[in-house]
CSV table of C-alpha atoms in Angstrom, one decimal:
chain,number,residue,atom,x,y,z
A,14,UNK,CA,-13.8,0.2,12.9
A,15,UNK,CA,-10.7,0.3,10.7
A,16,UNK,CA,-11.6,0.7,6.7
A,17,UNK,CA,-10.0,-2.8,6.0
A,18,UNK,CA,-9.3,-5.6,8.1
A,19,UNK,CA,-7.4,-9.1,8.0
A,20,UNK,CA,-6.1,-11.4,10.4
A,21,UNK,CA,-2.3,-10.8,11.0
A,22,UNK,CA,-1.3,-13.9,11.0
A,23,UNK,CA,1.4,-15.5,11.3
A,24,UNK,CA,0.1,-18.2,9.2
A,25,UNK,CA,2.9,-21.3,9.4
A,26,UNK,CA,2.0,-24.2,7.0
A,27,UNK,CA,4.2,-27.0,5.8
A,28,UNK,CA,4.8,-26.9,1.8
A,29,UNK,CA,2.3,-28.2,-0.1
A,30,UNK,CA,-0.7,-27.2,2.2
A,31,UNK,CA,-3.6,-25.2,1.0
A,32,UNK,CA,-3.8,-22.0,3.4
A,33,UNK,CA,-6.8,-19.1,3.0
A,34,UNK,CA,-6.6,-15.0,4.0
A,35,UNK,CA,-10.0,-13.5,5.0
A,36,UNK,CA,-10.7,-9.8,4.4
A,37,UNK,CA,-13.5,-7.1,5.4
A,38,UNK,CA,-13.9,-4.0,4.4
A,39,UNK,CA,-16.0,-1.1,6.0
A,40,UNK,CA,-17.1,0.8,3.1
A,41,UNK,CA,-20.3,-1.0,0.8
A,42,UNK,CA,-19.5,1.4,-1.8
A,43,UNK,CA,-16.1,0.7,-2.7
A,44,UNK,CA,-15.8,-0.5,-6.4
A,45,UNK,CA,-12.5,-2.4,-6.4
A,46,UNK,CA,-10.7,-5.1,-4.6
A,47,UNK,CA,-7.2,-6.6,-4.9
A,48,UNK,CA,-4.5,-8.9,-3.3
A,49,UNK,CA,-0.7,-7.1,-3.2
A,50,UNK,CA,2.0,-9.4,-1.7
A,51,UNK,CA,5.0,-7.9,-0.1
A,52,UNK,CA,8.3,-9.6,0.4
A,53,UNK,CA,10.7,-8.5,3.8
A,54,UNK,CA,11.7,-4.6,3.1
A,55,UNK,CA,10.4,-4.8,-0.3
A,56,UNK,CA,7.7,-2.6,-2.0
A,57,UNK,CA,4.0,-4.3,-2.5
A,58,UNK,CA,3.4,-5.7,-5.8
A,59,UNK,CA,-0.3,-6.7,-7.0
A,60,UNK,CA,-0.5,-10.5,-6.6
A,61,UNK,CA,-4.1,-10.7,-8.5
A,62,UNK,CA,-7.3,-8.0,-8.6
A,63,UNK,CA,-10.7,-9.8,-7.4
A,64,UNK,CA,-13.7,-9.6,-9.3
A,65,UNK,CA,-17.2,-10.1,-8.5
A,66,UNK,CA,-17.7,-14.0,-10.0
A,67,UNK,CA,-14.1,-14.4,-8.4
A,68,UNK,CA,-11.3,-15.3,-10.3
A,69,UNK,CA,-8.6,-17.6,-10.4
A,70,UNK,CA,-4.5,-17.4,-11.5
A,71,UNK,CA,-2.8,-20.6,-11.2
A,72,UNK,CA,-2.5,-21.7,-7.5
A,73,UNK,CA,-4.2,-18.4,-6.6
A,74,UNK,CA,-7.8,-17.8,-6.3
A,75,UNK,CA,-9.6,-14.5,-4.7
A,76,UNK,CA,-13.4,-14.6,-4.0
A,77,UNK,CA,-16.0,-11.5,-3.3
A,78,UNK,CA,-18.8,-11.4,-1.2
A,79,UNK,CA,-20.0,-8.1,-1.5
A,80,UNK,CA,-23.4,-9.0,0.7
A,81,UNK,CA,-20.5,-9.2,3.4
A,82,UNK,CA,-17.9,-7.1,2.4
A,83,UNK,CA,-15.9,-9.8,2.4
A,84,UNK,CA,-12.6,-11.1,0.4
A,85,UNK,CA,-10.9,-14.0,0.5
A,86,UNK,CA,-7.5,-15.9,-1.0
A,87,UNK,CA,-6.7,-19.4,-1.3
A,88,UNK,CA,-3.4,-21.1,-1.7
A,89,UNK,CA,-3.0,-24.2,-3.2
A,90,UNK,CA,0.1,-26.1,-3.0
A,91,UNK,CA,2.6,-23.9,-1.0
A,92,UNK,CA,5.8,-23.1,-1.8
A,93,UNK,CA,8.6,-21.8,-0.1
A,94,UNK,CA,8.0,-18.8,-2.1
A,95,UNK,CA,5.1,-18.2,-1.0
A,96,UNK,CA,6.5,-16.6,2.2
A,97,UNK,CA,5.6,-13.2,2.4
A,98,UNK,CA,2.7,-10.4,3.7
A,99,UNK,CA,-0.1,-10.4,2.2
A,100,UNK,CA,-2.2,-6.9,1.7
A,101,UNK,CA,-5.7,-7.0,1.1
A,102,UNK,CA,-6.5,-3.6,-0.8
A,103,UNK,CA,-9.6,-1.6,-1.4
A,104,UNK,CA,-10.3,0.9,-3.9
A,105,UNK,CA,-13.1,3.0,-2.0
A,106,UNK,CA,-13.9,5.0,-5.5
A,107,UNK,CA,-16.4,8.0,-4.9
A,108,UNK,CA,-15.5,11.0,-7.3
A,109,UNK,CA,-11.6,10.1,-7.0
A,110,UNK,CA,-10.2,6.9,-6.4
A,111,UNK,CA,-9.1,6.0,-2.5
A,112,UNK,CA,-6.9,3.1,-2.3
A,113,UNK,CA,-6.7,1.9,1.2
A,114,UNK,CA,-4.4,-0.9,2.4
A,115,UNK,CA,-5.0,-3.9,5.1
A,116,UNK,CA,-2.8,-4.4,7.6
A,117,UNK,CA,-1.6,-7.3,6.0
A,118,UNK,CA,-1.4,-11.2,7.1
A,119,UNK,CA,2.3,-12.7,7.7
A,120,UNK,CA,2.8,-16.3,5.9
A,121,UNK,CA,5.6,-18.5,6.2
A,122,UNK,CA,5.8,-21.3,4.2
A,123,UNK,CA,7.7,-24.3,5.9
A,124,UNK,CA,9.6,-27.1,4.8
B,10,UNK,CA,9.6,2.4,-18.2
B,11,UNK,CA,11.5,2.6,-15.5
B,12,UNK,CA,8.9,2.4,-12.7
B,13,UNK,CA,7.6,4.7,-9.6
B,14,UNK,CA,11.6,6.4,-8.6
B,15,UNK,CA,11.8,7.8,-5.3
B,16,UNK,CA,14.7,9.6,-3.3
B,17,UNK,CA,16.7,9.1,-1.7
B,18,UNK,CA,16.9,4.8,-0.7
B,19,UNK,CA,17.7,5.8,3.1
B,20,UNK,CA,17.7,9.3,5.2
B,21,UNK,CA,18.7,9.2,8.5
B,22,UNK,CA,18.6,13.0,10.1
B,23,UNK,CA,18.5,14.6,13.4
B,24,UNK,CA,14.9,15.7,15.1
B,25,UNK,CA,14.4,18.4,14.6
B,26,UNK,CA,15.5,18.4,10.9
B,27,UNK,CA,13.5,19.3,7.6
B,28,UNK,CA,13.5,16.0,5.4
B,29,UNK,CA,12.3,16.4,1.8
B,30,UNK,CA,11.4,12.9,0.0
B,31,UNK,CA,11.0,12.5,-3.6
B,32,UNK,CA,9.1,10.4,-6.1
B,33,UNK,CA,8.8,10.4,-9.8
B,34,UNK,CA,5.7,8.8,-10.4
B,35,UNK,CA,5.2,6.3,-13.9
B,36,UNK,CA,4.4,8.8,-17.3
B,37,UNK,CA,0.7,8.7,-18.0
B,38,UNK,CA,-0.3,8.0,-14.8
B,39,UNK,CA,-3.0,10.4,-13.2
B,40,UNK,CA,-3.1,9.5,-9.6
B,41,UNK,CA,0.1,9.7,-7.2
B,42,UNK,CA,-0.2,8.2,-3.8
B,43,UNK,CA,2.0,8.8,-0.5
B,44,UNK,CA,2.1,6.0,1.9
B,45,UNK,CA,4.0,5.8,5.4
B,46,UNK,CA,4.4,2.0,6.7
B,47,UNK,CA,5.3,1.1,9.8
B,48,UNK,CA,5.5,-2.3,12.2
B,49,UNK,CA,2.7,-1.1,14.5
B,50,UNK,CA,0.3,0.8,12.1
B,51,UNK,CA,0.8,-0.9,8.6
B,52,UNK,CA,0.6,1.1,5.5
B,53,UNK,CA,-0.9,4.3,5.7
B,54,UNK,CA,-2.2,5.9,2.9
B,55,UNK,CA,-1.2,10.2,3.9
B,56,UNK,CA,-2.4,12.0,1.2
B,57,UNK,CA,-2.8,11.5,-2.5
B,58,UNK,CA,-3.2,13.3,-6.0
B,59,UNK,CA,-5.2,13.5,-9.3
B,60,UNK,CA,-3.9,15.1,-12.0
B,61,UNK,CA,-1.4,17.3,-10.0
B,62,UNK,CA,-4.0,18.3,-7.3
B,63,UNK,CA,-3.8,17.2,-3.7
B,64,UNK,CA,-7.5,15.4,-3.4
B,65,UNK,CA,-7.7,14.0,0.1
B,66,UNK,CA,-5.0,15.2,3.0
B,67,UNK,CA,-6.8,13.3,6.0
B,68,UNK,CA,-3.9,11.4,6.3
B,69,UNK,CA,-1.3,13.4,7.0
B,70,UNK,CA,-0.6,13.2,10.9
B,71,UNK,CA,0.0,16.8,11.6
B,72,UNK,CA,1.1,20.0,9.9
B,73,UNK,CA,4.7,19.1,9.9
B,74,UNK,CA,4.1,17.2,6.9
B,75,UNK,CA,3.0,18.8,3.5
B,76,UNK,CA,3.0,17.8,0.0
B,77,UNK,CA,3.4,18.9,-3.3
B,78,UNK,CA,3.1,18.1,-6.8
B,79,UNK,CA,4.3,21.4,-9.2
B,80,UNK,CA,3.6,18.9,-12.2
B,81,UNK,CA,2.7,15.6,-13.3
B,82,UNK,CA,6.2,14.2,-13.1
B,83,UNK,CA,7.3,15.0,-9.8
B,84,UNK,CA,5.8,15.4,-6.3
B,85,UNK,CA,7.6,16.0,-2.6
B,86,UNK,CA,6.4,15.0,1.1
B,87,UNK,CA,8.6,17.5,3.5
B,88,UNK,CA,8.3,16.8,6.8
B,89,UNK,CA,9.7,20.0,9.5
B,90,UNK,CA,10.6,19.4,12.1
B,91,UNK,CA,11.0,16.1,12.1
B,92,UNK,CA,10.4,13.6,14.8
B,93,UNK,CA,11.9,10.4,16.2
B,94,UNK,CA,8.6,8.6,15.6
B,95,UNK,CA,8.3,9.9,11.9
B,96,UNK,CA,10.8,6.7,11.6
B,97,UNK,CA,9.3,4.6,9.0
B,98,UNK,CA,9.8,3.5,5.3
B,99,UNK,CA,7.6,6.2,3.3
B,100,UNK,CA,6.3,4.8,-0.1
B,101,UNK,CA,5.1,6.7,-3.8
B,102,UNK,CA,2.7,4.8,-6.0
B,103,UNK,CA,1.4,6.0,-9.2
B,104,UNK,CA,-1.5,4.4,-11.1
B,105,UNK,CA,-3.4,5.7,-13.6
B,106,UNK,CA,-7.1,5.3,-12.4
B,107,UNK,CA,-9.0,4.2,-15.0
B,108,UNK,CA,-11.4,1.7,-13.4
B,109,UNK,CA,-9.6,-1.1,-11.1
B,110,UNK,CA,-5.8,-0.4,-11.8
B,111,UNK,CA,-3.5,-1.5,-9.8
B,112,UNK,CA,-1.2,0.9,-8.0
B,113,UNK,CA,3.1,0.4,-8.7
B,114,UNK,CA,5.1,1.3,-6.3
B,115,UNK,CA,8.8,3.4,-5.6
B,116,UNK,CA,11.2,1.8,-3.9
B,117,UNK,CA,10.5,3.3,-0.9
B,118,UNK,CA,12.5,5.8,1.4
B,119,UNK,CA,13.8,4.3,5.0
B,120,UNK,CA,13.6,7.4,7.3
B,121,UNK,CA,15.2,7.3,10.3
B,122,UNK,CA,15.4,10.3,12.9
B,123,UNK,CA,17.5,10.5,15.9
């Protein structure tokens, strides 16, 4: 079983639609979670970090179930801008921290 | 601060070639990560560093690549020979590790061998 999984997607929705990433992860002990977006032949860039009582930025909200080892992002009203990858990252902290990346899951925004 | 630099933007060589890519990770920050991302296997994390010392190697496909970091503000992944399928855009990221931060990224390098 691979360390962190996600649905690759592609994920087509119309502006304006609400569309939401699922993420599992392997390891129960791992201490940190985060959402990193990645435009076409760009670098990732942290999009938001997920906390335990989940959090919310803007149009953006992340959730954590840690009974499930489970993470999830919702998008509210899409934008064109919107269009990108999006990486699901865990930090699997033991001594040192690990930060292992998802494969990623593909949106396009259309309008 | 000018952010995670890495060298060079593109390297296109020959297999069977030694390739040296270079990052300059952000001052301050204790952890240096090397990442290798690809169509068919994502991002994979190779090998990564705490304070200058190389802390988990699984990574790395096979003993053609090695990396070093001789100090805190520079580290190299050399890979030799080099391979066709080494092809792939290599990324640095630095962070520095206190509790939950987030890791910022080079650039990246677009390798490319013939």
């Amino acid at each position: 079983r691979k360390e962190v999984e996600q649905d690759p997607g592609p994920f087509n929705v119309p502006e304006g639609a609400t569309v939401a990433f699922n993420c599992t992860y392997s390891n129960s002990a791992s201490q940190s979670f985060f959402w990193y977006r990645q435009d076409c032949r760009k670098e990732p860039k942290l999009l938001m970090s997920v906390y335990s009582s989940g959090n919310e930025d803007g149009r953006f909200t992340a959730q954590l179930n840690r009974a499930s080892q489970y993470i999830s992002l919702l998008i509210r009203d899409s934008k064109l801008s919107d269009s990108a990858t999006y990486l699901c990252v865990v930090d699997m902290k033991t001594s040192y921290d690990k930060v292992i990346f998802g494969p990623g899951t593909s949106l396009s925004v259309i309008p | 601060d000018a952010g995670v630099i890495q060298s060079p933007r593109h390297e296109v060589t020959e297999m069977g070639q030694e390739v040296t890519l270079r990052c300059k990770p952000i001052s301050g920050h204790d952890y240096l990560f090397w990442y290798r991302q690809t169509m068919m296997r994502g991002l994979e994390l190779l090998i990564y560093f705490n304070n200058n010392v190389p802390i988990d190697d699984s990574g790395m496909p096979e003993d053609r690549f090695s990396a070093k970091m001789p100090n805190a503000s520079f580290s190299t992944l050399k890979i030799q020979p080099s391979e066709p399928r080494d092809s792939a855009v290599y990324f640095c990221a630095s962070s520095p590790g206190t509790g939950g931060s987030p890791l910022h990224f080079g650039n990246g390098t677009r390798l490319t061998v013939t």
